[in-house]
CSV table of C-alpha atoms in Angstrom, one decimal:
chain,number,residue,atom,x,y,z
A,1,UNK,CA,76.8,-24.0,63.0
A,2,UNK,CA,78.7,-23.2,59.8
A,3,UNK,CA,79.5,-26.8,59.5
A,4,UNK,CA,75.9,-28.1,59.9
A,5,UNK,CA,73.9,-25.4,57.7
A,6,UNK,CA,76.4,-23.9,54.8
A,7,UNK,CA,73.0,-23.3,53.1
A,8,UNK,CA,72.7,-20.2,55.2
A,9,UNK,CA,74.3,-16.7,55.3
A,10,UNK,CA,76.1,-15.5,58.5
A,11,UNK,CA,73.4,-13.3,59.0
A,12,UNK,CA,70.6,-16.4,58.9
A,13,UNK,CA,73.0,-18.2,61.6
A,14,UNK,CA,73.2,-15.1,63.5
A,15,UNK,CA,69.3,-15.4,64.3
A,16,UNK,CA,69.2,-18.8,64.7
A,17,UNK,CA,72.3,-18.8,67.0
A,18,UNK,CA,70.5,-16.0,69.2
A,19,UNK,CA,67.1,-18.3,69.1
A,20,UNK,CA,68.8,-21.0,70.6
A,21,UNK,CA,70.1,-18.6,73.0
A,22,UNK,CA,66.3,-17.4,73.8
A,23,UNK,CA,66.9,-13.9,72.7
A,24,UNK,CA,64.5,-14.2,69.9
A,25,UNK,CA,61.1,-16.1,69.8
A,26,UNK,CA,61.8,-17.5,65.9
A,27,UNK,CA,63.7,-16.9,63.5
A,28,UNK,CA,63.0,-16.7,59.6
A,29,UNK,CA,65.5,-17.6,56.8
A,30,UNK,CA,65.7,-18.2,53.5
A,31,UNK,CA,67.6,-21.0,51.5
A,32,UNK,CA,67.5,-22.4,47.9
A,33,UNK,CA,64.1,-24.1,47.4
A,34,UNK,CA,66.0,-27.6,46.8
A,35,UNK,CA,68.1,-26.9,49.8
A,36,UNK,CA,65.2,-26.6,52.1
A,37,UNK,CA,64.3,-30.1,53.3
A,38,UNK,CA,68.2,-30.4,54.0
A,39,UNK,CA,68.2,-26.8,56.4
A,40,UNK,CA,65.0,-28.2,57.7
A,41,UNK,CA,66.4,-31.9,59.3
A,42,UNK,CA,69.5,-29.3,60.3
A,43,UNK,CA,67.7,-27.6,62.3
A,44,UNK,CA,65.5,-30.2,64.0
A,45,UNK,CA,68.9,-32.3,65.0
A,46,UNK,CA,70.0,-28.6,66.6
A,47,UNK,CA,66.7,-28.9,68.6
A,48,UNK,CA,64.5,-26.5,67.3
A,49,UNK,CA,61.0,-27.1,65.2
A,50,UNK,CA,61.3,-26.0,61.5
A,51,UNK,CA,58.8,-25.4,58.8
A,52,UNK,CA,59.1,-24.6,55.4
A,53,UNK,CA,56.4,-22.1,53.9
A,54,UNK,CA,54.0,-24.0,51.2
A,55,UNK,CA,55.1,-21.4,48.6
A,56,UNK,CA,58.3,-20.6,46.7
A,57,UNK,CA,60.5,-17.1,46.6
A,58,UNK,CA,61.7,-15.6,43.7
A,59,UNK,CA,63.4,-12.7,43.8
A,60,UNK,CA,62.4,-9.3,42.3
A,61,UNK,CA,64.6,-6.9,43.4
A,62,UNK,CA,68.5,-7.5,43.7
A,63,UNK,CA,71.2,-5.6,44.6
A,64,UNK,CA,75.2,-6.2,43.9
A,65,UNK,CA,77.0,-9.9,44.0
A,66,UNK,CA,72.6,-11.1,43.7
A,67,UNK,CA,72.1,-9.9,47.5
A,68,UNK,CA,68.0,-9.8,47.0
A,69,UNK,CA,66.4,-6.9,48.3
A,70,UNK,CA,62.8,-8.2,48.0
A,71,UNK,CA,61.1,-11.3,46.0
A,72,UNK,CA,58.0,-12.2,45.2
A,73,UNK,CA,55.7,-15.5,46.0
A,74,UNK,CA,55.7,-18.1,43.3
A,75,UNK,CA,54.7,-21.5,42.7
A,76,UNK,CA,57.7,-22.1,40.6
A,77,UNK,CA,59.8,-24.5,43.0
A,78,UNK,CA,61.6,-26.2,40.5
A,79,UNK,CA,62.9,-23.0,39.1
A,80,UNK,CA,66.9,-22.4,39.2
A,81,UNK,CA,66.6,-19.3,41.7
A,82,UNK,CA,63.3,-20.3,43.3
A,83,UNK,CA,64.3,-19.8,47.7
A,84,UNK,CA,62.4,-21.5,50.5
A,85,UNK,CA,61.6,-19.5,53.9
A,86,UNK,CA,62.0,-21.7,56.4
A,87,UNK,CA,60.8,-20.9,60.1
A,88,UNK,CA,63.1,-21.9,63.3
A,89,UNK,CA,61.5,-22.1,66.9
A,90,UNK,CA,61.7,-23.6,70.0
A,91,UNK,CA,58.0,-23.4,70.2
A,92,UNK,CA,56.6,-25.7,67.2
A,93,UNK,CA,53.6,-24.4,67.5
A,94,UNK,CA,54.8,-20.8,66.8
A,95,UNK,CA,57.0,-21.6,64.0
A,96,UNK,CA,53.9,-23.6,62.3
A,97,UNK,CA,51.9,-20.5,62.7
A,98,UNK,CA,54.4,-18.5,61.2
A,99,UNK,CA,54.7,-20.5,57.8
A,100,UNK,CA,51.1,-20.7,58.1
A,101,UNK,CA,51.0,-16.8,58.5
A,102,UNK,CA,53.8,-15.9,56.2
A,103,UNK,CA,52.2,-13.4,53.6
A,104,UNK,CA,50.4,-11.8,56.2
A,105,UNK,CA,53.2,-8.8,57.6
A,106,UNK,CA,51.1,-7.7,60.2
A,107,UNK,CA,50.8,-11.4,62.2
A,108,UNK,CA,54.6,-12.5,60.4
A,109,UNK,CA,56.0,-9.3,62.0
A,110,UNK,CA,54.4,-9.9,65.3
A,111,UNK,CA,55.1,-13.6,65.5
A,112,UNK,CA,58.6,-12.9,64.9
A,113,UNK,CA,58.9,-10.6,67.9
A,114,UNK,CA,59.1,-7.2,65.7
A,115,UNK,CA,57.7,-4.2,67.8
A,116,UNK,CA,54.2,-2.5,67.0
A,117,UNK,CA,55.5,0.4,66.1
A,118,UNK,CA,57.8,-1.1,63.5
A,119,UNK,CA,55.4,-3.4,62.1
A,120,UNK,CA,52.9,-0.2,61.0
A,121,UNK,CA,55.8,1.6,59.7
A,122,UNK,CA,56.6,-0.9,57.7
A,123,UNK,CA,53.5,-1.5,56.2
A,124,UNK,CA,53.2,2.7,55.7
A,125,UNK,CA,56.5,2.5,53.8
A,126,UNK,CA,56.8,-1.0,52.3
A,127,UNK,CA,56.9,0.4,48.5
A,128,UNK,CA,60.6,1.8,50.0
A,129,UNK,CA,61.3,-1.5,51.8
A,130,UNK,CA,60.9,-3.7,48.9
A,131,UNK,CA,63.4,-1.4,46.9
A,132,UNK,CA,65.8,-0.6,49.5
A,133,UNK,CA,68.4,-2.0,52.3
A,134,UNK,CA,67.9,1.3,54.6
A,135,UNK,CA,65.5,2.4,56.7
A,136,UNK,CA,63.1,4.9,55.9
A,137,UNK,CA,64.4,7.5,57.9
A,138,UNK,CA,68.4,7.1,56.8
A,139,UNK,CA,70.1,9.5,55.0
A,140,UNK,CA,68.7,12.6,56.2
A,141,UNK,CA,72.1,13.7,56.8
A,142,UNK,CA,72.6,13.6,60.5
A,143,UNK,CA,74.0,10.0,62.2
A,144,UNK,CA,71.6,7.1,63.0
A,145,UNK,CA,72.8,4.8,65.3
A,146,UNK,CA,74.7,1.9,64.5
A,147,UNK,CA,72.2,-0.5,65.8
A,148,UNK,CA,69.6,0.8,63.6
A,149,UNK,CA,72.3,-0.1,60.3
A,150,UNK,CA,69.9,-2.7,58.4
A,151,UNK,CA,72.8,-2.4,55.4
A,152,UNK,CA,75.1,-4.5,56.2
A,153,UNK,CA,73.1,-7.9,56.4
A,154,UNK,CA,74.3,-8.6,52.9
A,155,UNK,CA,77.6,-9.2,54.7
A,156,UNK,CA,76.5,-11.1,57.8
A,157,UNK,CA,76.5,-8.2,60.1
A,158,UNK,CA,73.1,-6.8,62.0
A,159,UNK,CA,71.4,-7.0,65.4
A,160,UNK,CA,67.8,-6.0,64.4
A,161,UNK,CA,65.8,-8.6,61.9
A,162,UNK,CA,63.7,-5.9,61.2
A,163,UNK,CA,63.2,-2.0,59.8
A,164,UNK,CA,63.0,0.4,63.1
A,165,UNK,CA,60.5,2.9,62.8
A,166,UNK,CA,62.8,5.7,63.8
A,167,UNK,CA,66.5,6.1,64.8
A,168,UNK,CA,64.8,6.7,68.6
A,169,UNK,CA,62.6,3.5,68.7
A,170,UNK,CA,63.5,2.5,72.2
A,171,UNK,CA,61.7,-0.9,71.5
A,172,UNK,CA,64.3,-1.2,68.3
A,173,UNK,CA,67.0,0.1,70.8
A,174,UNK,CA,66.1,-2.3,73.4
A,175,UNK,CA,65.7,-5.7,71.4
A,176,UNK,CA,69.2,-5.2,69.6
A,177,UNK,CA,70.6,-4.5,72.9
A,178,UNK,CA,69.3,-7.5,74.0
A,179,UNK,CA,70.4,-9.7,70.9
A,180,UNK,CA,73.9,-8.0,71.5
A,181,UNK,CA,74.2,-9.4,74.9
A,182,UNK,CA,73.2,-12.8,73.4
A,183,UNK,CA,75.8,-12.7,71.1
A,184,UNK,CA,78.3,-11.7,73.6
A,185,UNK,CA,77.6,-14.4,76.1
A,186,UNK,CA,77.8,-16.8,73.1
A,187,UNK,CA,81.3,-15.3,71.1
A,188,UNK,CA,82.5,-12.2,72.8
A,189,UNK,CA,84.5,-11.6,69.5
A,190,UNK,CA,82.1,-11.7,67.3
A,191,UNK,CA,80.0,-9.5,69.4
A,192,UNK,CA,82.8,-6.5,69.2
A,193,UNK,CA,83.0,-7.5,65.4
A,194,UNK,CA,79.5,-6.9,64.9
A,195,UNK,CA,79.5,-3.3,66.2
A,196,UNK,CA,83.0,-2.3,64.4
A,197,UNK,CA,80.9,-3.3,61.0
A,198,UNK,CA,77.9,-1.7,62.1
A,199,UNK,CA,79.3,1.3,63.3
A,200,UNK,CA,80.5,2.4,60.0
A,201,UNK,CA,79.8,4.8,56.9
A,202,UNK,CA,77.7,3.0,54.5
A,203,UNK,CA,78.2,4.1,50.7
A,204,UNK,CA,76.0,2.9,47.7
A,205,UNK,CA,76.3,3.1,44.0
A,206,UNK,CA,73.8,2.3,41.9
A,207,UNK,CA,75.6,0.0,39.6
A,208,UNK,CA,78.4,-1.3,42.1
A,209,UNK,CA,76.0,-1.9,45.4
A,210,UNK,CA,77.8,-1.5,48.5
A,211,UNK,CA,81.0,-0.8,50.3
A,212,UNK,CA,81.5,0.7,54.5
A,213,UNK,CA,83.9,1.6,56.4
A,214,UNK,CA,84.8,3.5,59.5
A,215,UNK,CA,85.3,7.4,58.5
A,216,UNK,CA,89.0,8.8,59.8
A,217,UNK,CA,89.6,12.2,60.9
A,218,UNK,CA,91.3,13.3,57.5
A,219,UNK,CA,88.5,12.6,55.8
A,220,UNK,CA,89.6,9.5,54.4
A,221,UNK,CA,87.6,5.7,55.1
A,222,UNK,CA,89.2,2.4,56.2
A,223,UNK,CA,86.9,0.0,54.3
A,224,UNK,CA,85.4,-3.0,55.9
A,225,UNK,CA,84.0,-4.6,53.7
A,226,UNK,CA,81.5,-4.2,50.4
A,227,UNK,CA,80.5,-5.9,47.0
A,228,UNK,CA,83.1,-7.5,45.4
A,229,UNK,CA,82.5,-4.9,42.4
A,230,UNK,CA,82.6,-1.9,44.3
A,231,UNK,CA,85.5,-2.9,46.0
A,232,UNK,CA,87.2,-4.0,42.6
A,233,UNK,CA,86.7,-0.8,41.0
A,234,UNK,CA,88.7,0.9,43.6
A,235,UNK,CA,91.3,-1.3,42.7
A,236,UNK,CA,90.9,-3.2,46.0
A,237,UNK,CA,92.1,-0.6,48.2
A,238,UNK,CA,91.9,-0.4,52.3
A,239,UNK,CA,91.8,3.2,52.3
A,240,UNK,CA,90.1,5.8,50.2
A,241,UNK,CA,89.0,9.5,50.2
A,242,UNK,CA,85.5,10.8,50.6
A,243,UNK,CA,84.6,13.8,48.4
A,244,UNK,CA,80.9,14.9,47.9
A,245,UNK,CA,79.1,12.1,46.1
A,246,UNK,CA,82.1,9.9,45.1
A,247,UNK,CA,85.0,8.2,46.6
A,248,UNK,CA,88.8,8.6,45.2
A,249,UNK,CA,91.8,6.5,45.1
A,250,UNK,CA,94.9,8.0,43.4
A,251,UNK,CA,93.7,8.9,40.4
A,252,UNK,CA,90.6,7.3,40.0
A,253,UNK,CA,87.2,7.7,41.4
A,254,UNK,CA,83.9,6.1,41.9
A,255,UNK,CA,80.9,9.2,41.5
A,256,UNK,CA,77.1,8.8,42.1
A,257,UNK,CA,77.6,7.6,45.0
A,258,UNK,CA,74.9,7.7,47.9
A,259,UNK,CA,76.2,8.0,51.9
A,260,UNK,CA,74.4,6.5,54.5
A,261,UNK,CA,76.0,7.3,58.5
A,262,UNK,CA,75.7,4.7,61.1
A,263,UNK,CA,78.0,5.9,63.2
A,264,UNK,CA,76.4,7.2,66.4
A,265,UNK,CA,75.5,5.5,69.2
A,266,UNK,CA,79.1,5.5,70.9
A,267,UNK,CA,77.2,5.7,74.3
A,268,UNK,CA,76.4,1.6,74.2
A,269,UNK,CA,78.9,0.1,76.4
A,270,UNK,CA,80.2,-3.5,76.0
A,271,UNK,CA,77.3,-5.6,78.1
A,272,UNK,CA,79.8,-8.5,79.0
């Protein structure tokens, strides 16, 4: 699929790959504006019904290496970072309802299979939404579980399309489950992949953006992966130290730094 749509971020294959599958009703991505009639005839040739929404994107809220956390609608096409959301569904009709519905959340998040409960948080919290990657209840202090990590789309990774409500939303719990049997069935390594990333300690900086890892026992972090800033100012290290509020390699360190734990959940077995 990498082949047929480079236009798209691992993440926007992911949910097209597990729409094929029939583990998601439709899926929504988003491409360059001028790339949009190409994603488009992509997508039809892999079998599914695509539409573009009539309106532009442009973004308002960007994080690290221009990941956009939020944009705004625009009639500006023809501008340099104008983006396209382009809906992907089996059932034509649903994906024309969808661009037809797309600045509506309450019928967008139900078309595209988000549950209830998640749909009226977001709506009570979207002010956080459209300025951060997290969900509302993360970093509380206490580990969410690694399905609920929303972080990490920026780098390809995530089995929810959506904010959960809360770190117990069965319905959350239940559709990612799903999604991970999909992609298990479809590329049993990438479905062990995705739960190594997501499984991880999340760590922000307000200047740098992101970098995760998985936490080790001497209080040190094996990254994963993160911006290519972050991970430059720690001099492109695999291994750092966690103090309070700032991570240390030799001699330098990296303060201000925000934690975010995604590391429960160890009670999901391997579905395949």
């Amino acid at each position: 699929m990498r082949a047929l749509l480079p236009q798209l971020t691992q993440a926007a294959r992911v949910d097209l790959a597990l729409t094929l599958a029939g583990a998601k009703p439709l899926a929504r991505v988003s491409c360059a504006y001028r790339d949009a009639e190409r994603v488009i005839g992509a997508l039809r040739r892999l079998g599914l019904a695509a539409r573009r929404w009539e309106r532009a994107l442009r973004p308002a809220v960007a994080d690290a290496d221009d990941y956009v956390v939020s944009a705004v609608a625009s009639d500006e096409a023809a501008a340099p970072d104008a983006r396209a959301f382009v809906f992907a569904a089996r059932d034509g009709e649903l994906a024309e309802l969808a661009a037809r519905f797309t600045d509506d959340d309450l019928i967008a998040g139900r078309l595209l299979g988000y549950p209830d409960c998640c749909v009226q948080a977001y709506l009570a919290h979207r002010e956080h939404h459209h300025a951060r990657l997290e969900p509302a209840f993360a970093g509380d202090g206490g580990a969410s579980p690694y399905w609920t990590n929303t972080m990490l789309d920026v780098f390809g990774w995530h089995l929810l399309s959506h904010f959960p409500c809360r770190a117990d939303c069965a319905a959350s719990r239940a559709q990612a489950m799903r999604h991970w049997e999909a992609l298990c069935r479809l590329d049993p390594g990438f479905g062990l992949a995705a739960v190594r990333h997501l499984r991880s300690l999340v760590l922000r900086h307000p200047r740098l953006g992101l970098v995760y890892g998985q936490p080790l026992a001497d209080g040190g972090l094996l990254l994963l992966g993160g911006s290519a800033a972050f991970r430059a100012a720690l001099g492109g290290a695999e291994r750092v130290e966690r103090r309070p509020g700032r991570l240390e390699r030799g001699g330098q360190a990296v303060s201000g730094v925000e934690t975010f734990d995604f590391t429960a959940g160890s009670d999901d077995g391997h579905p395949v």
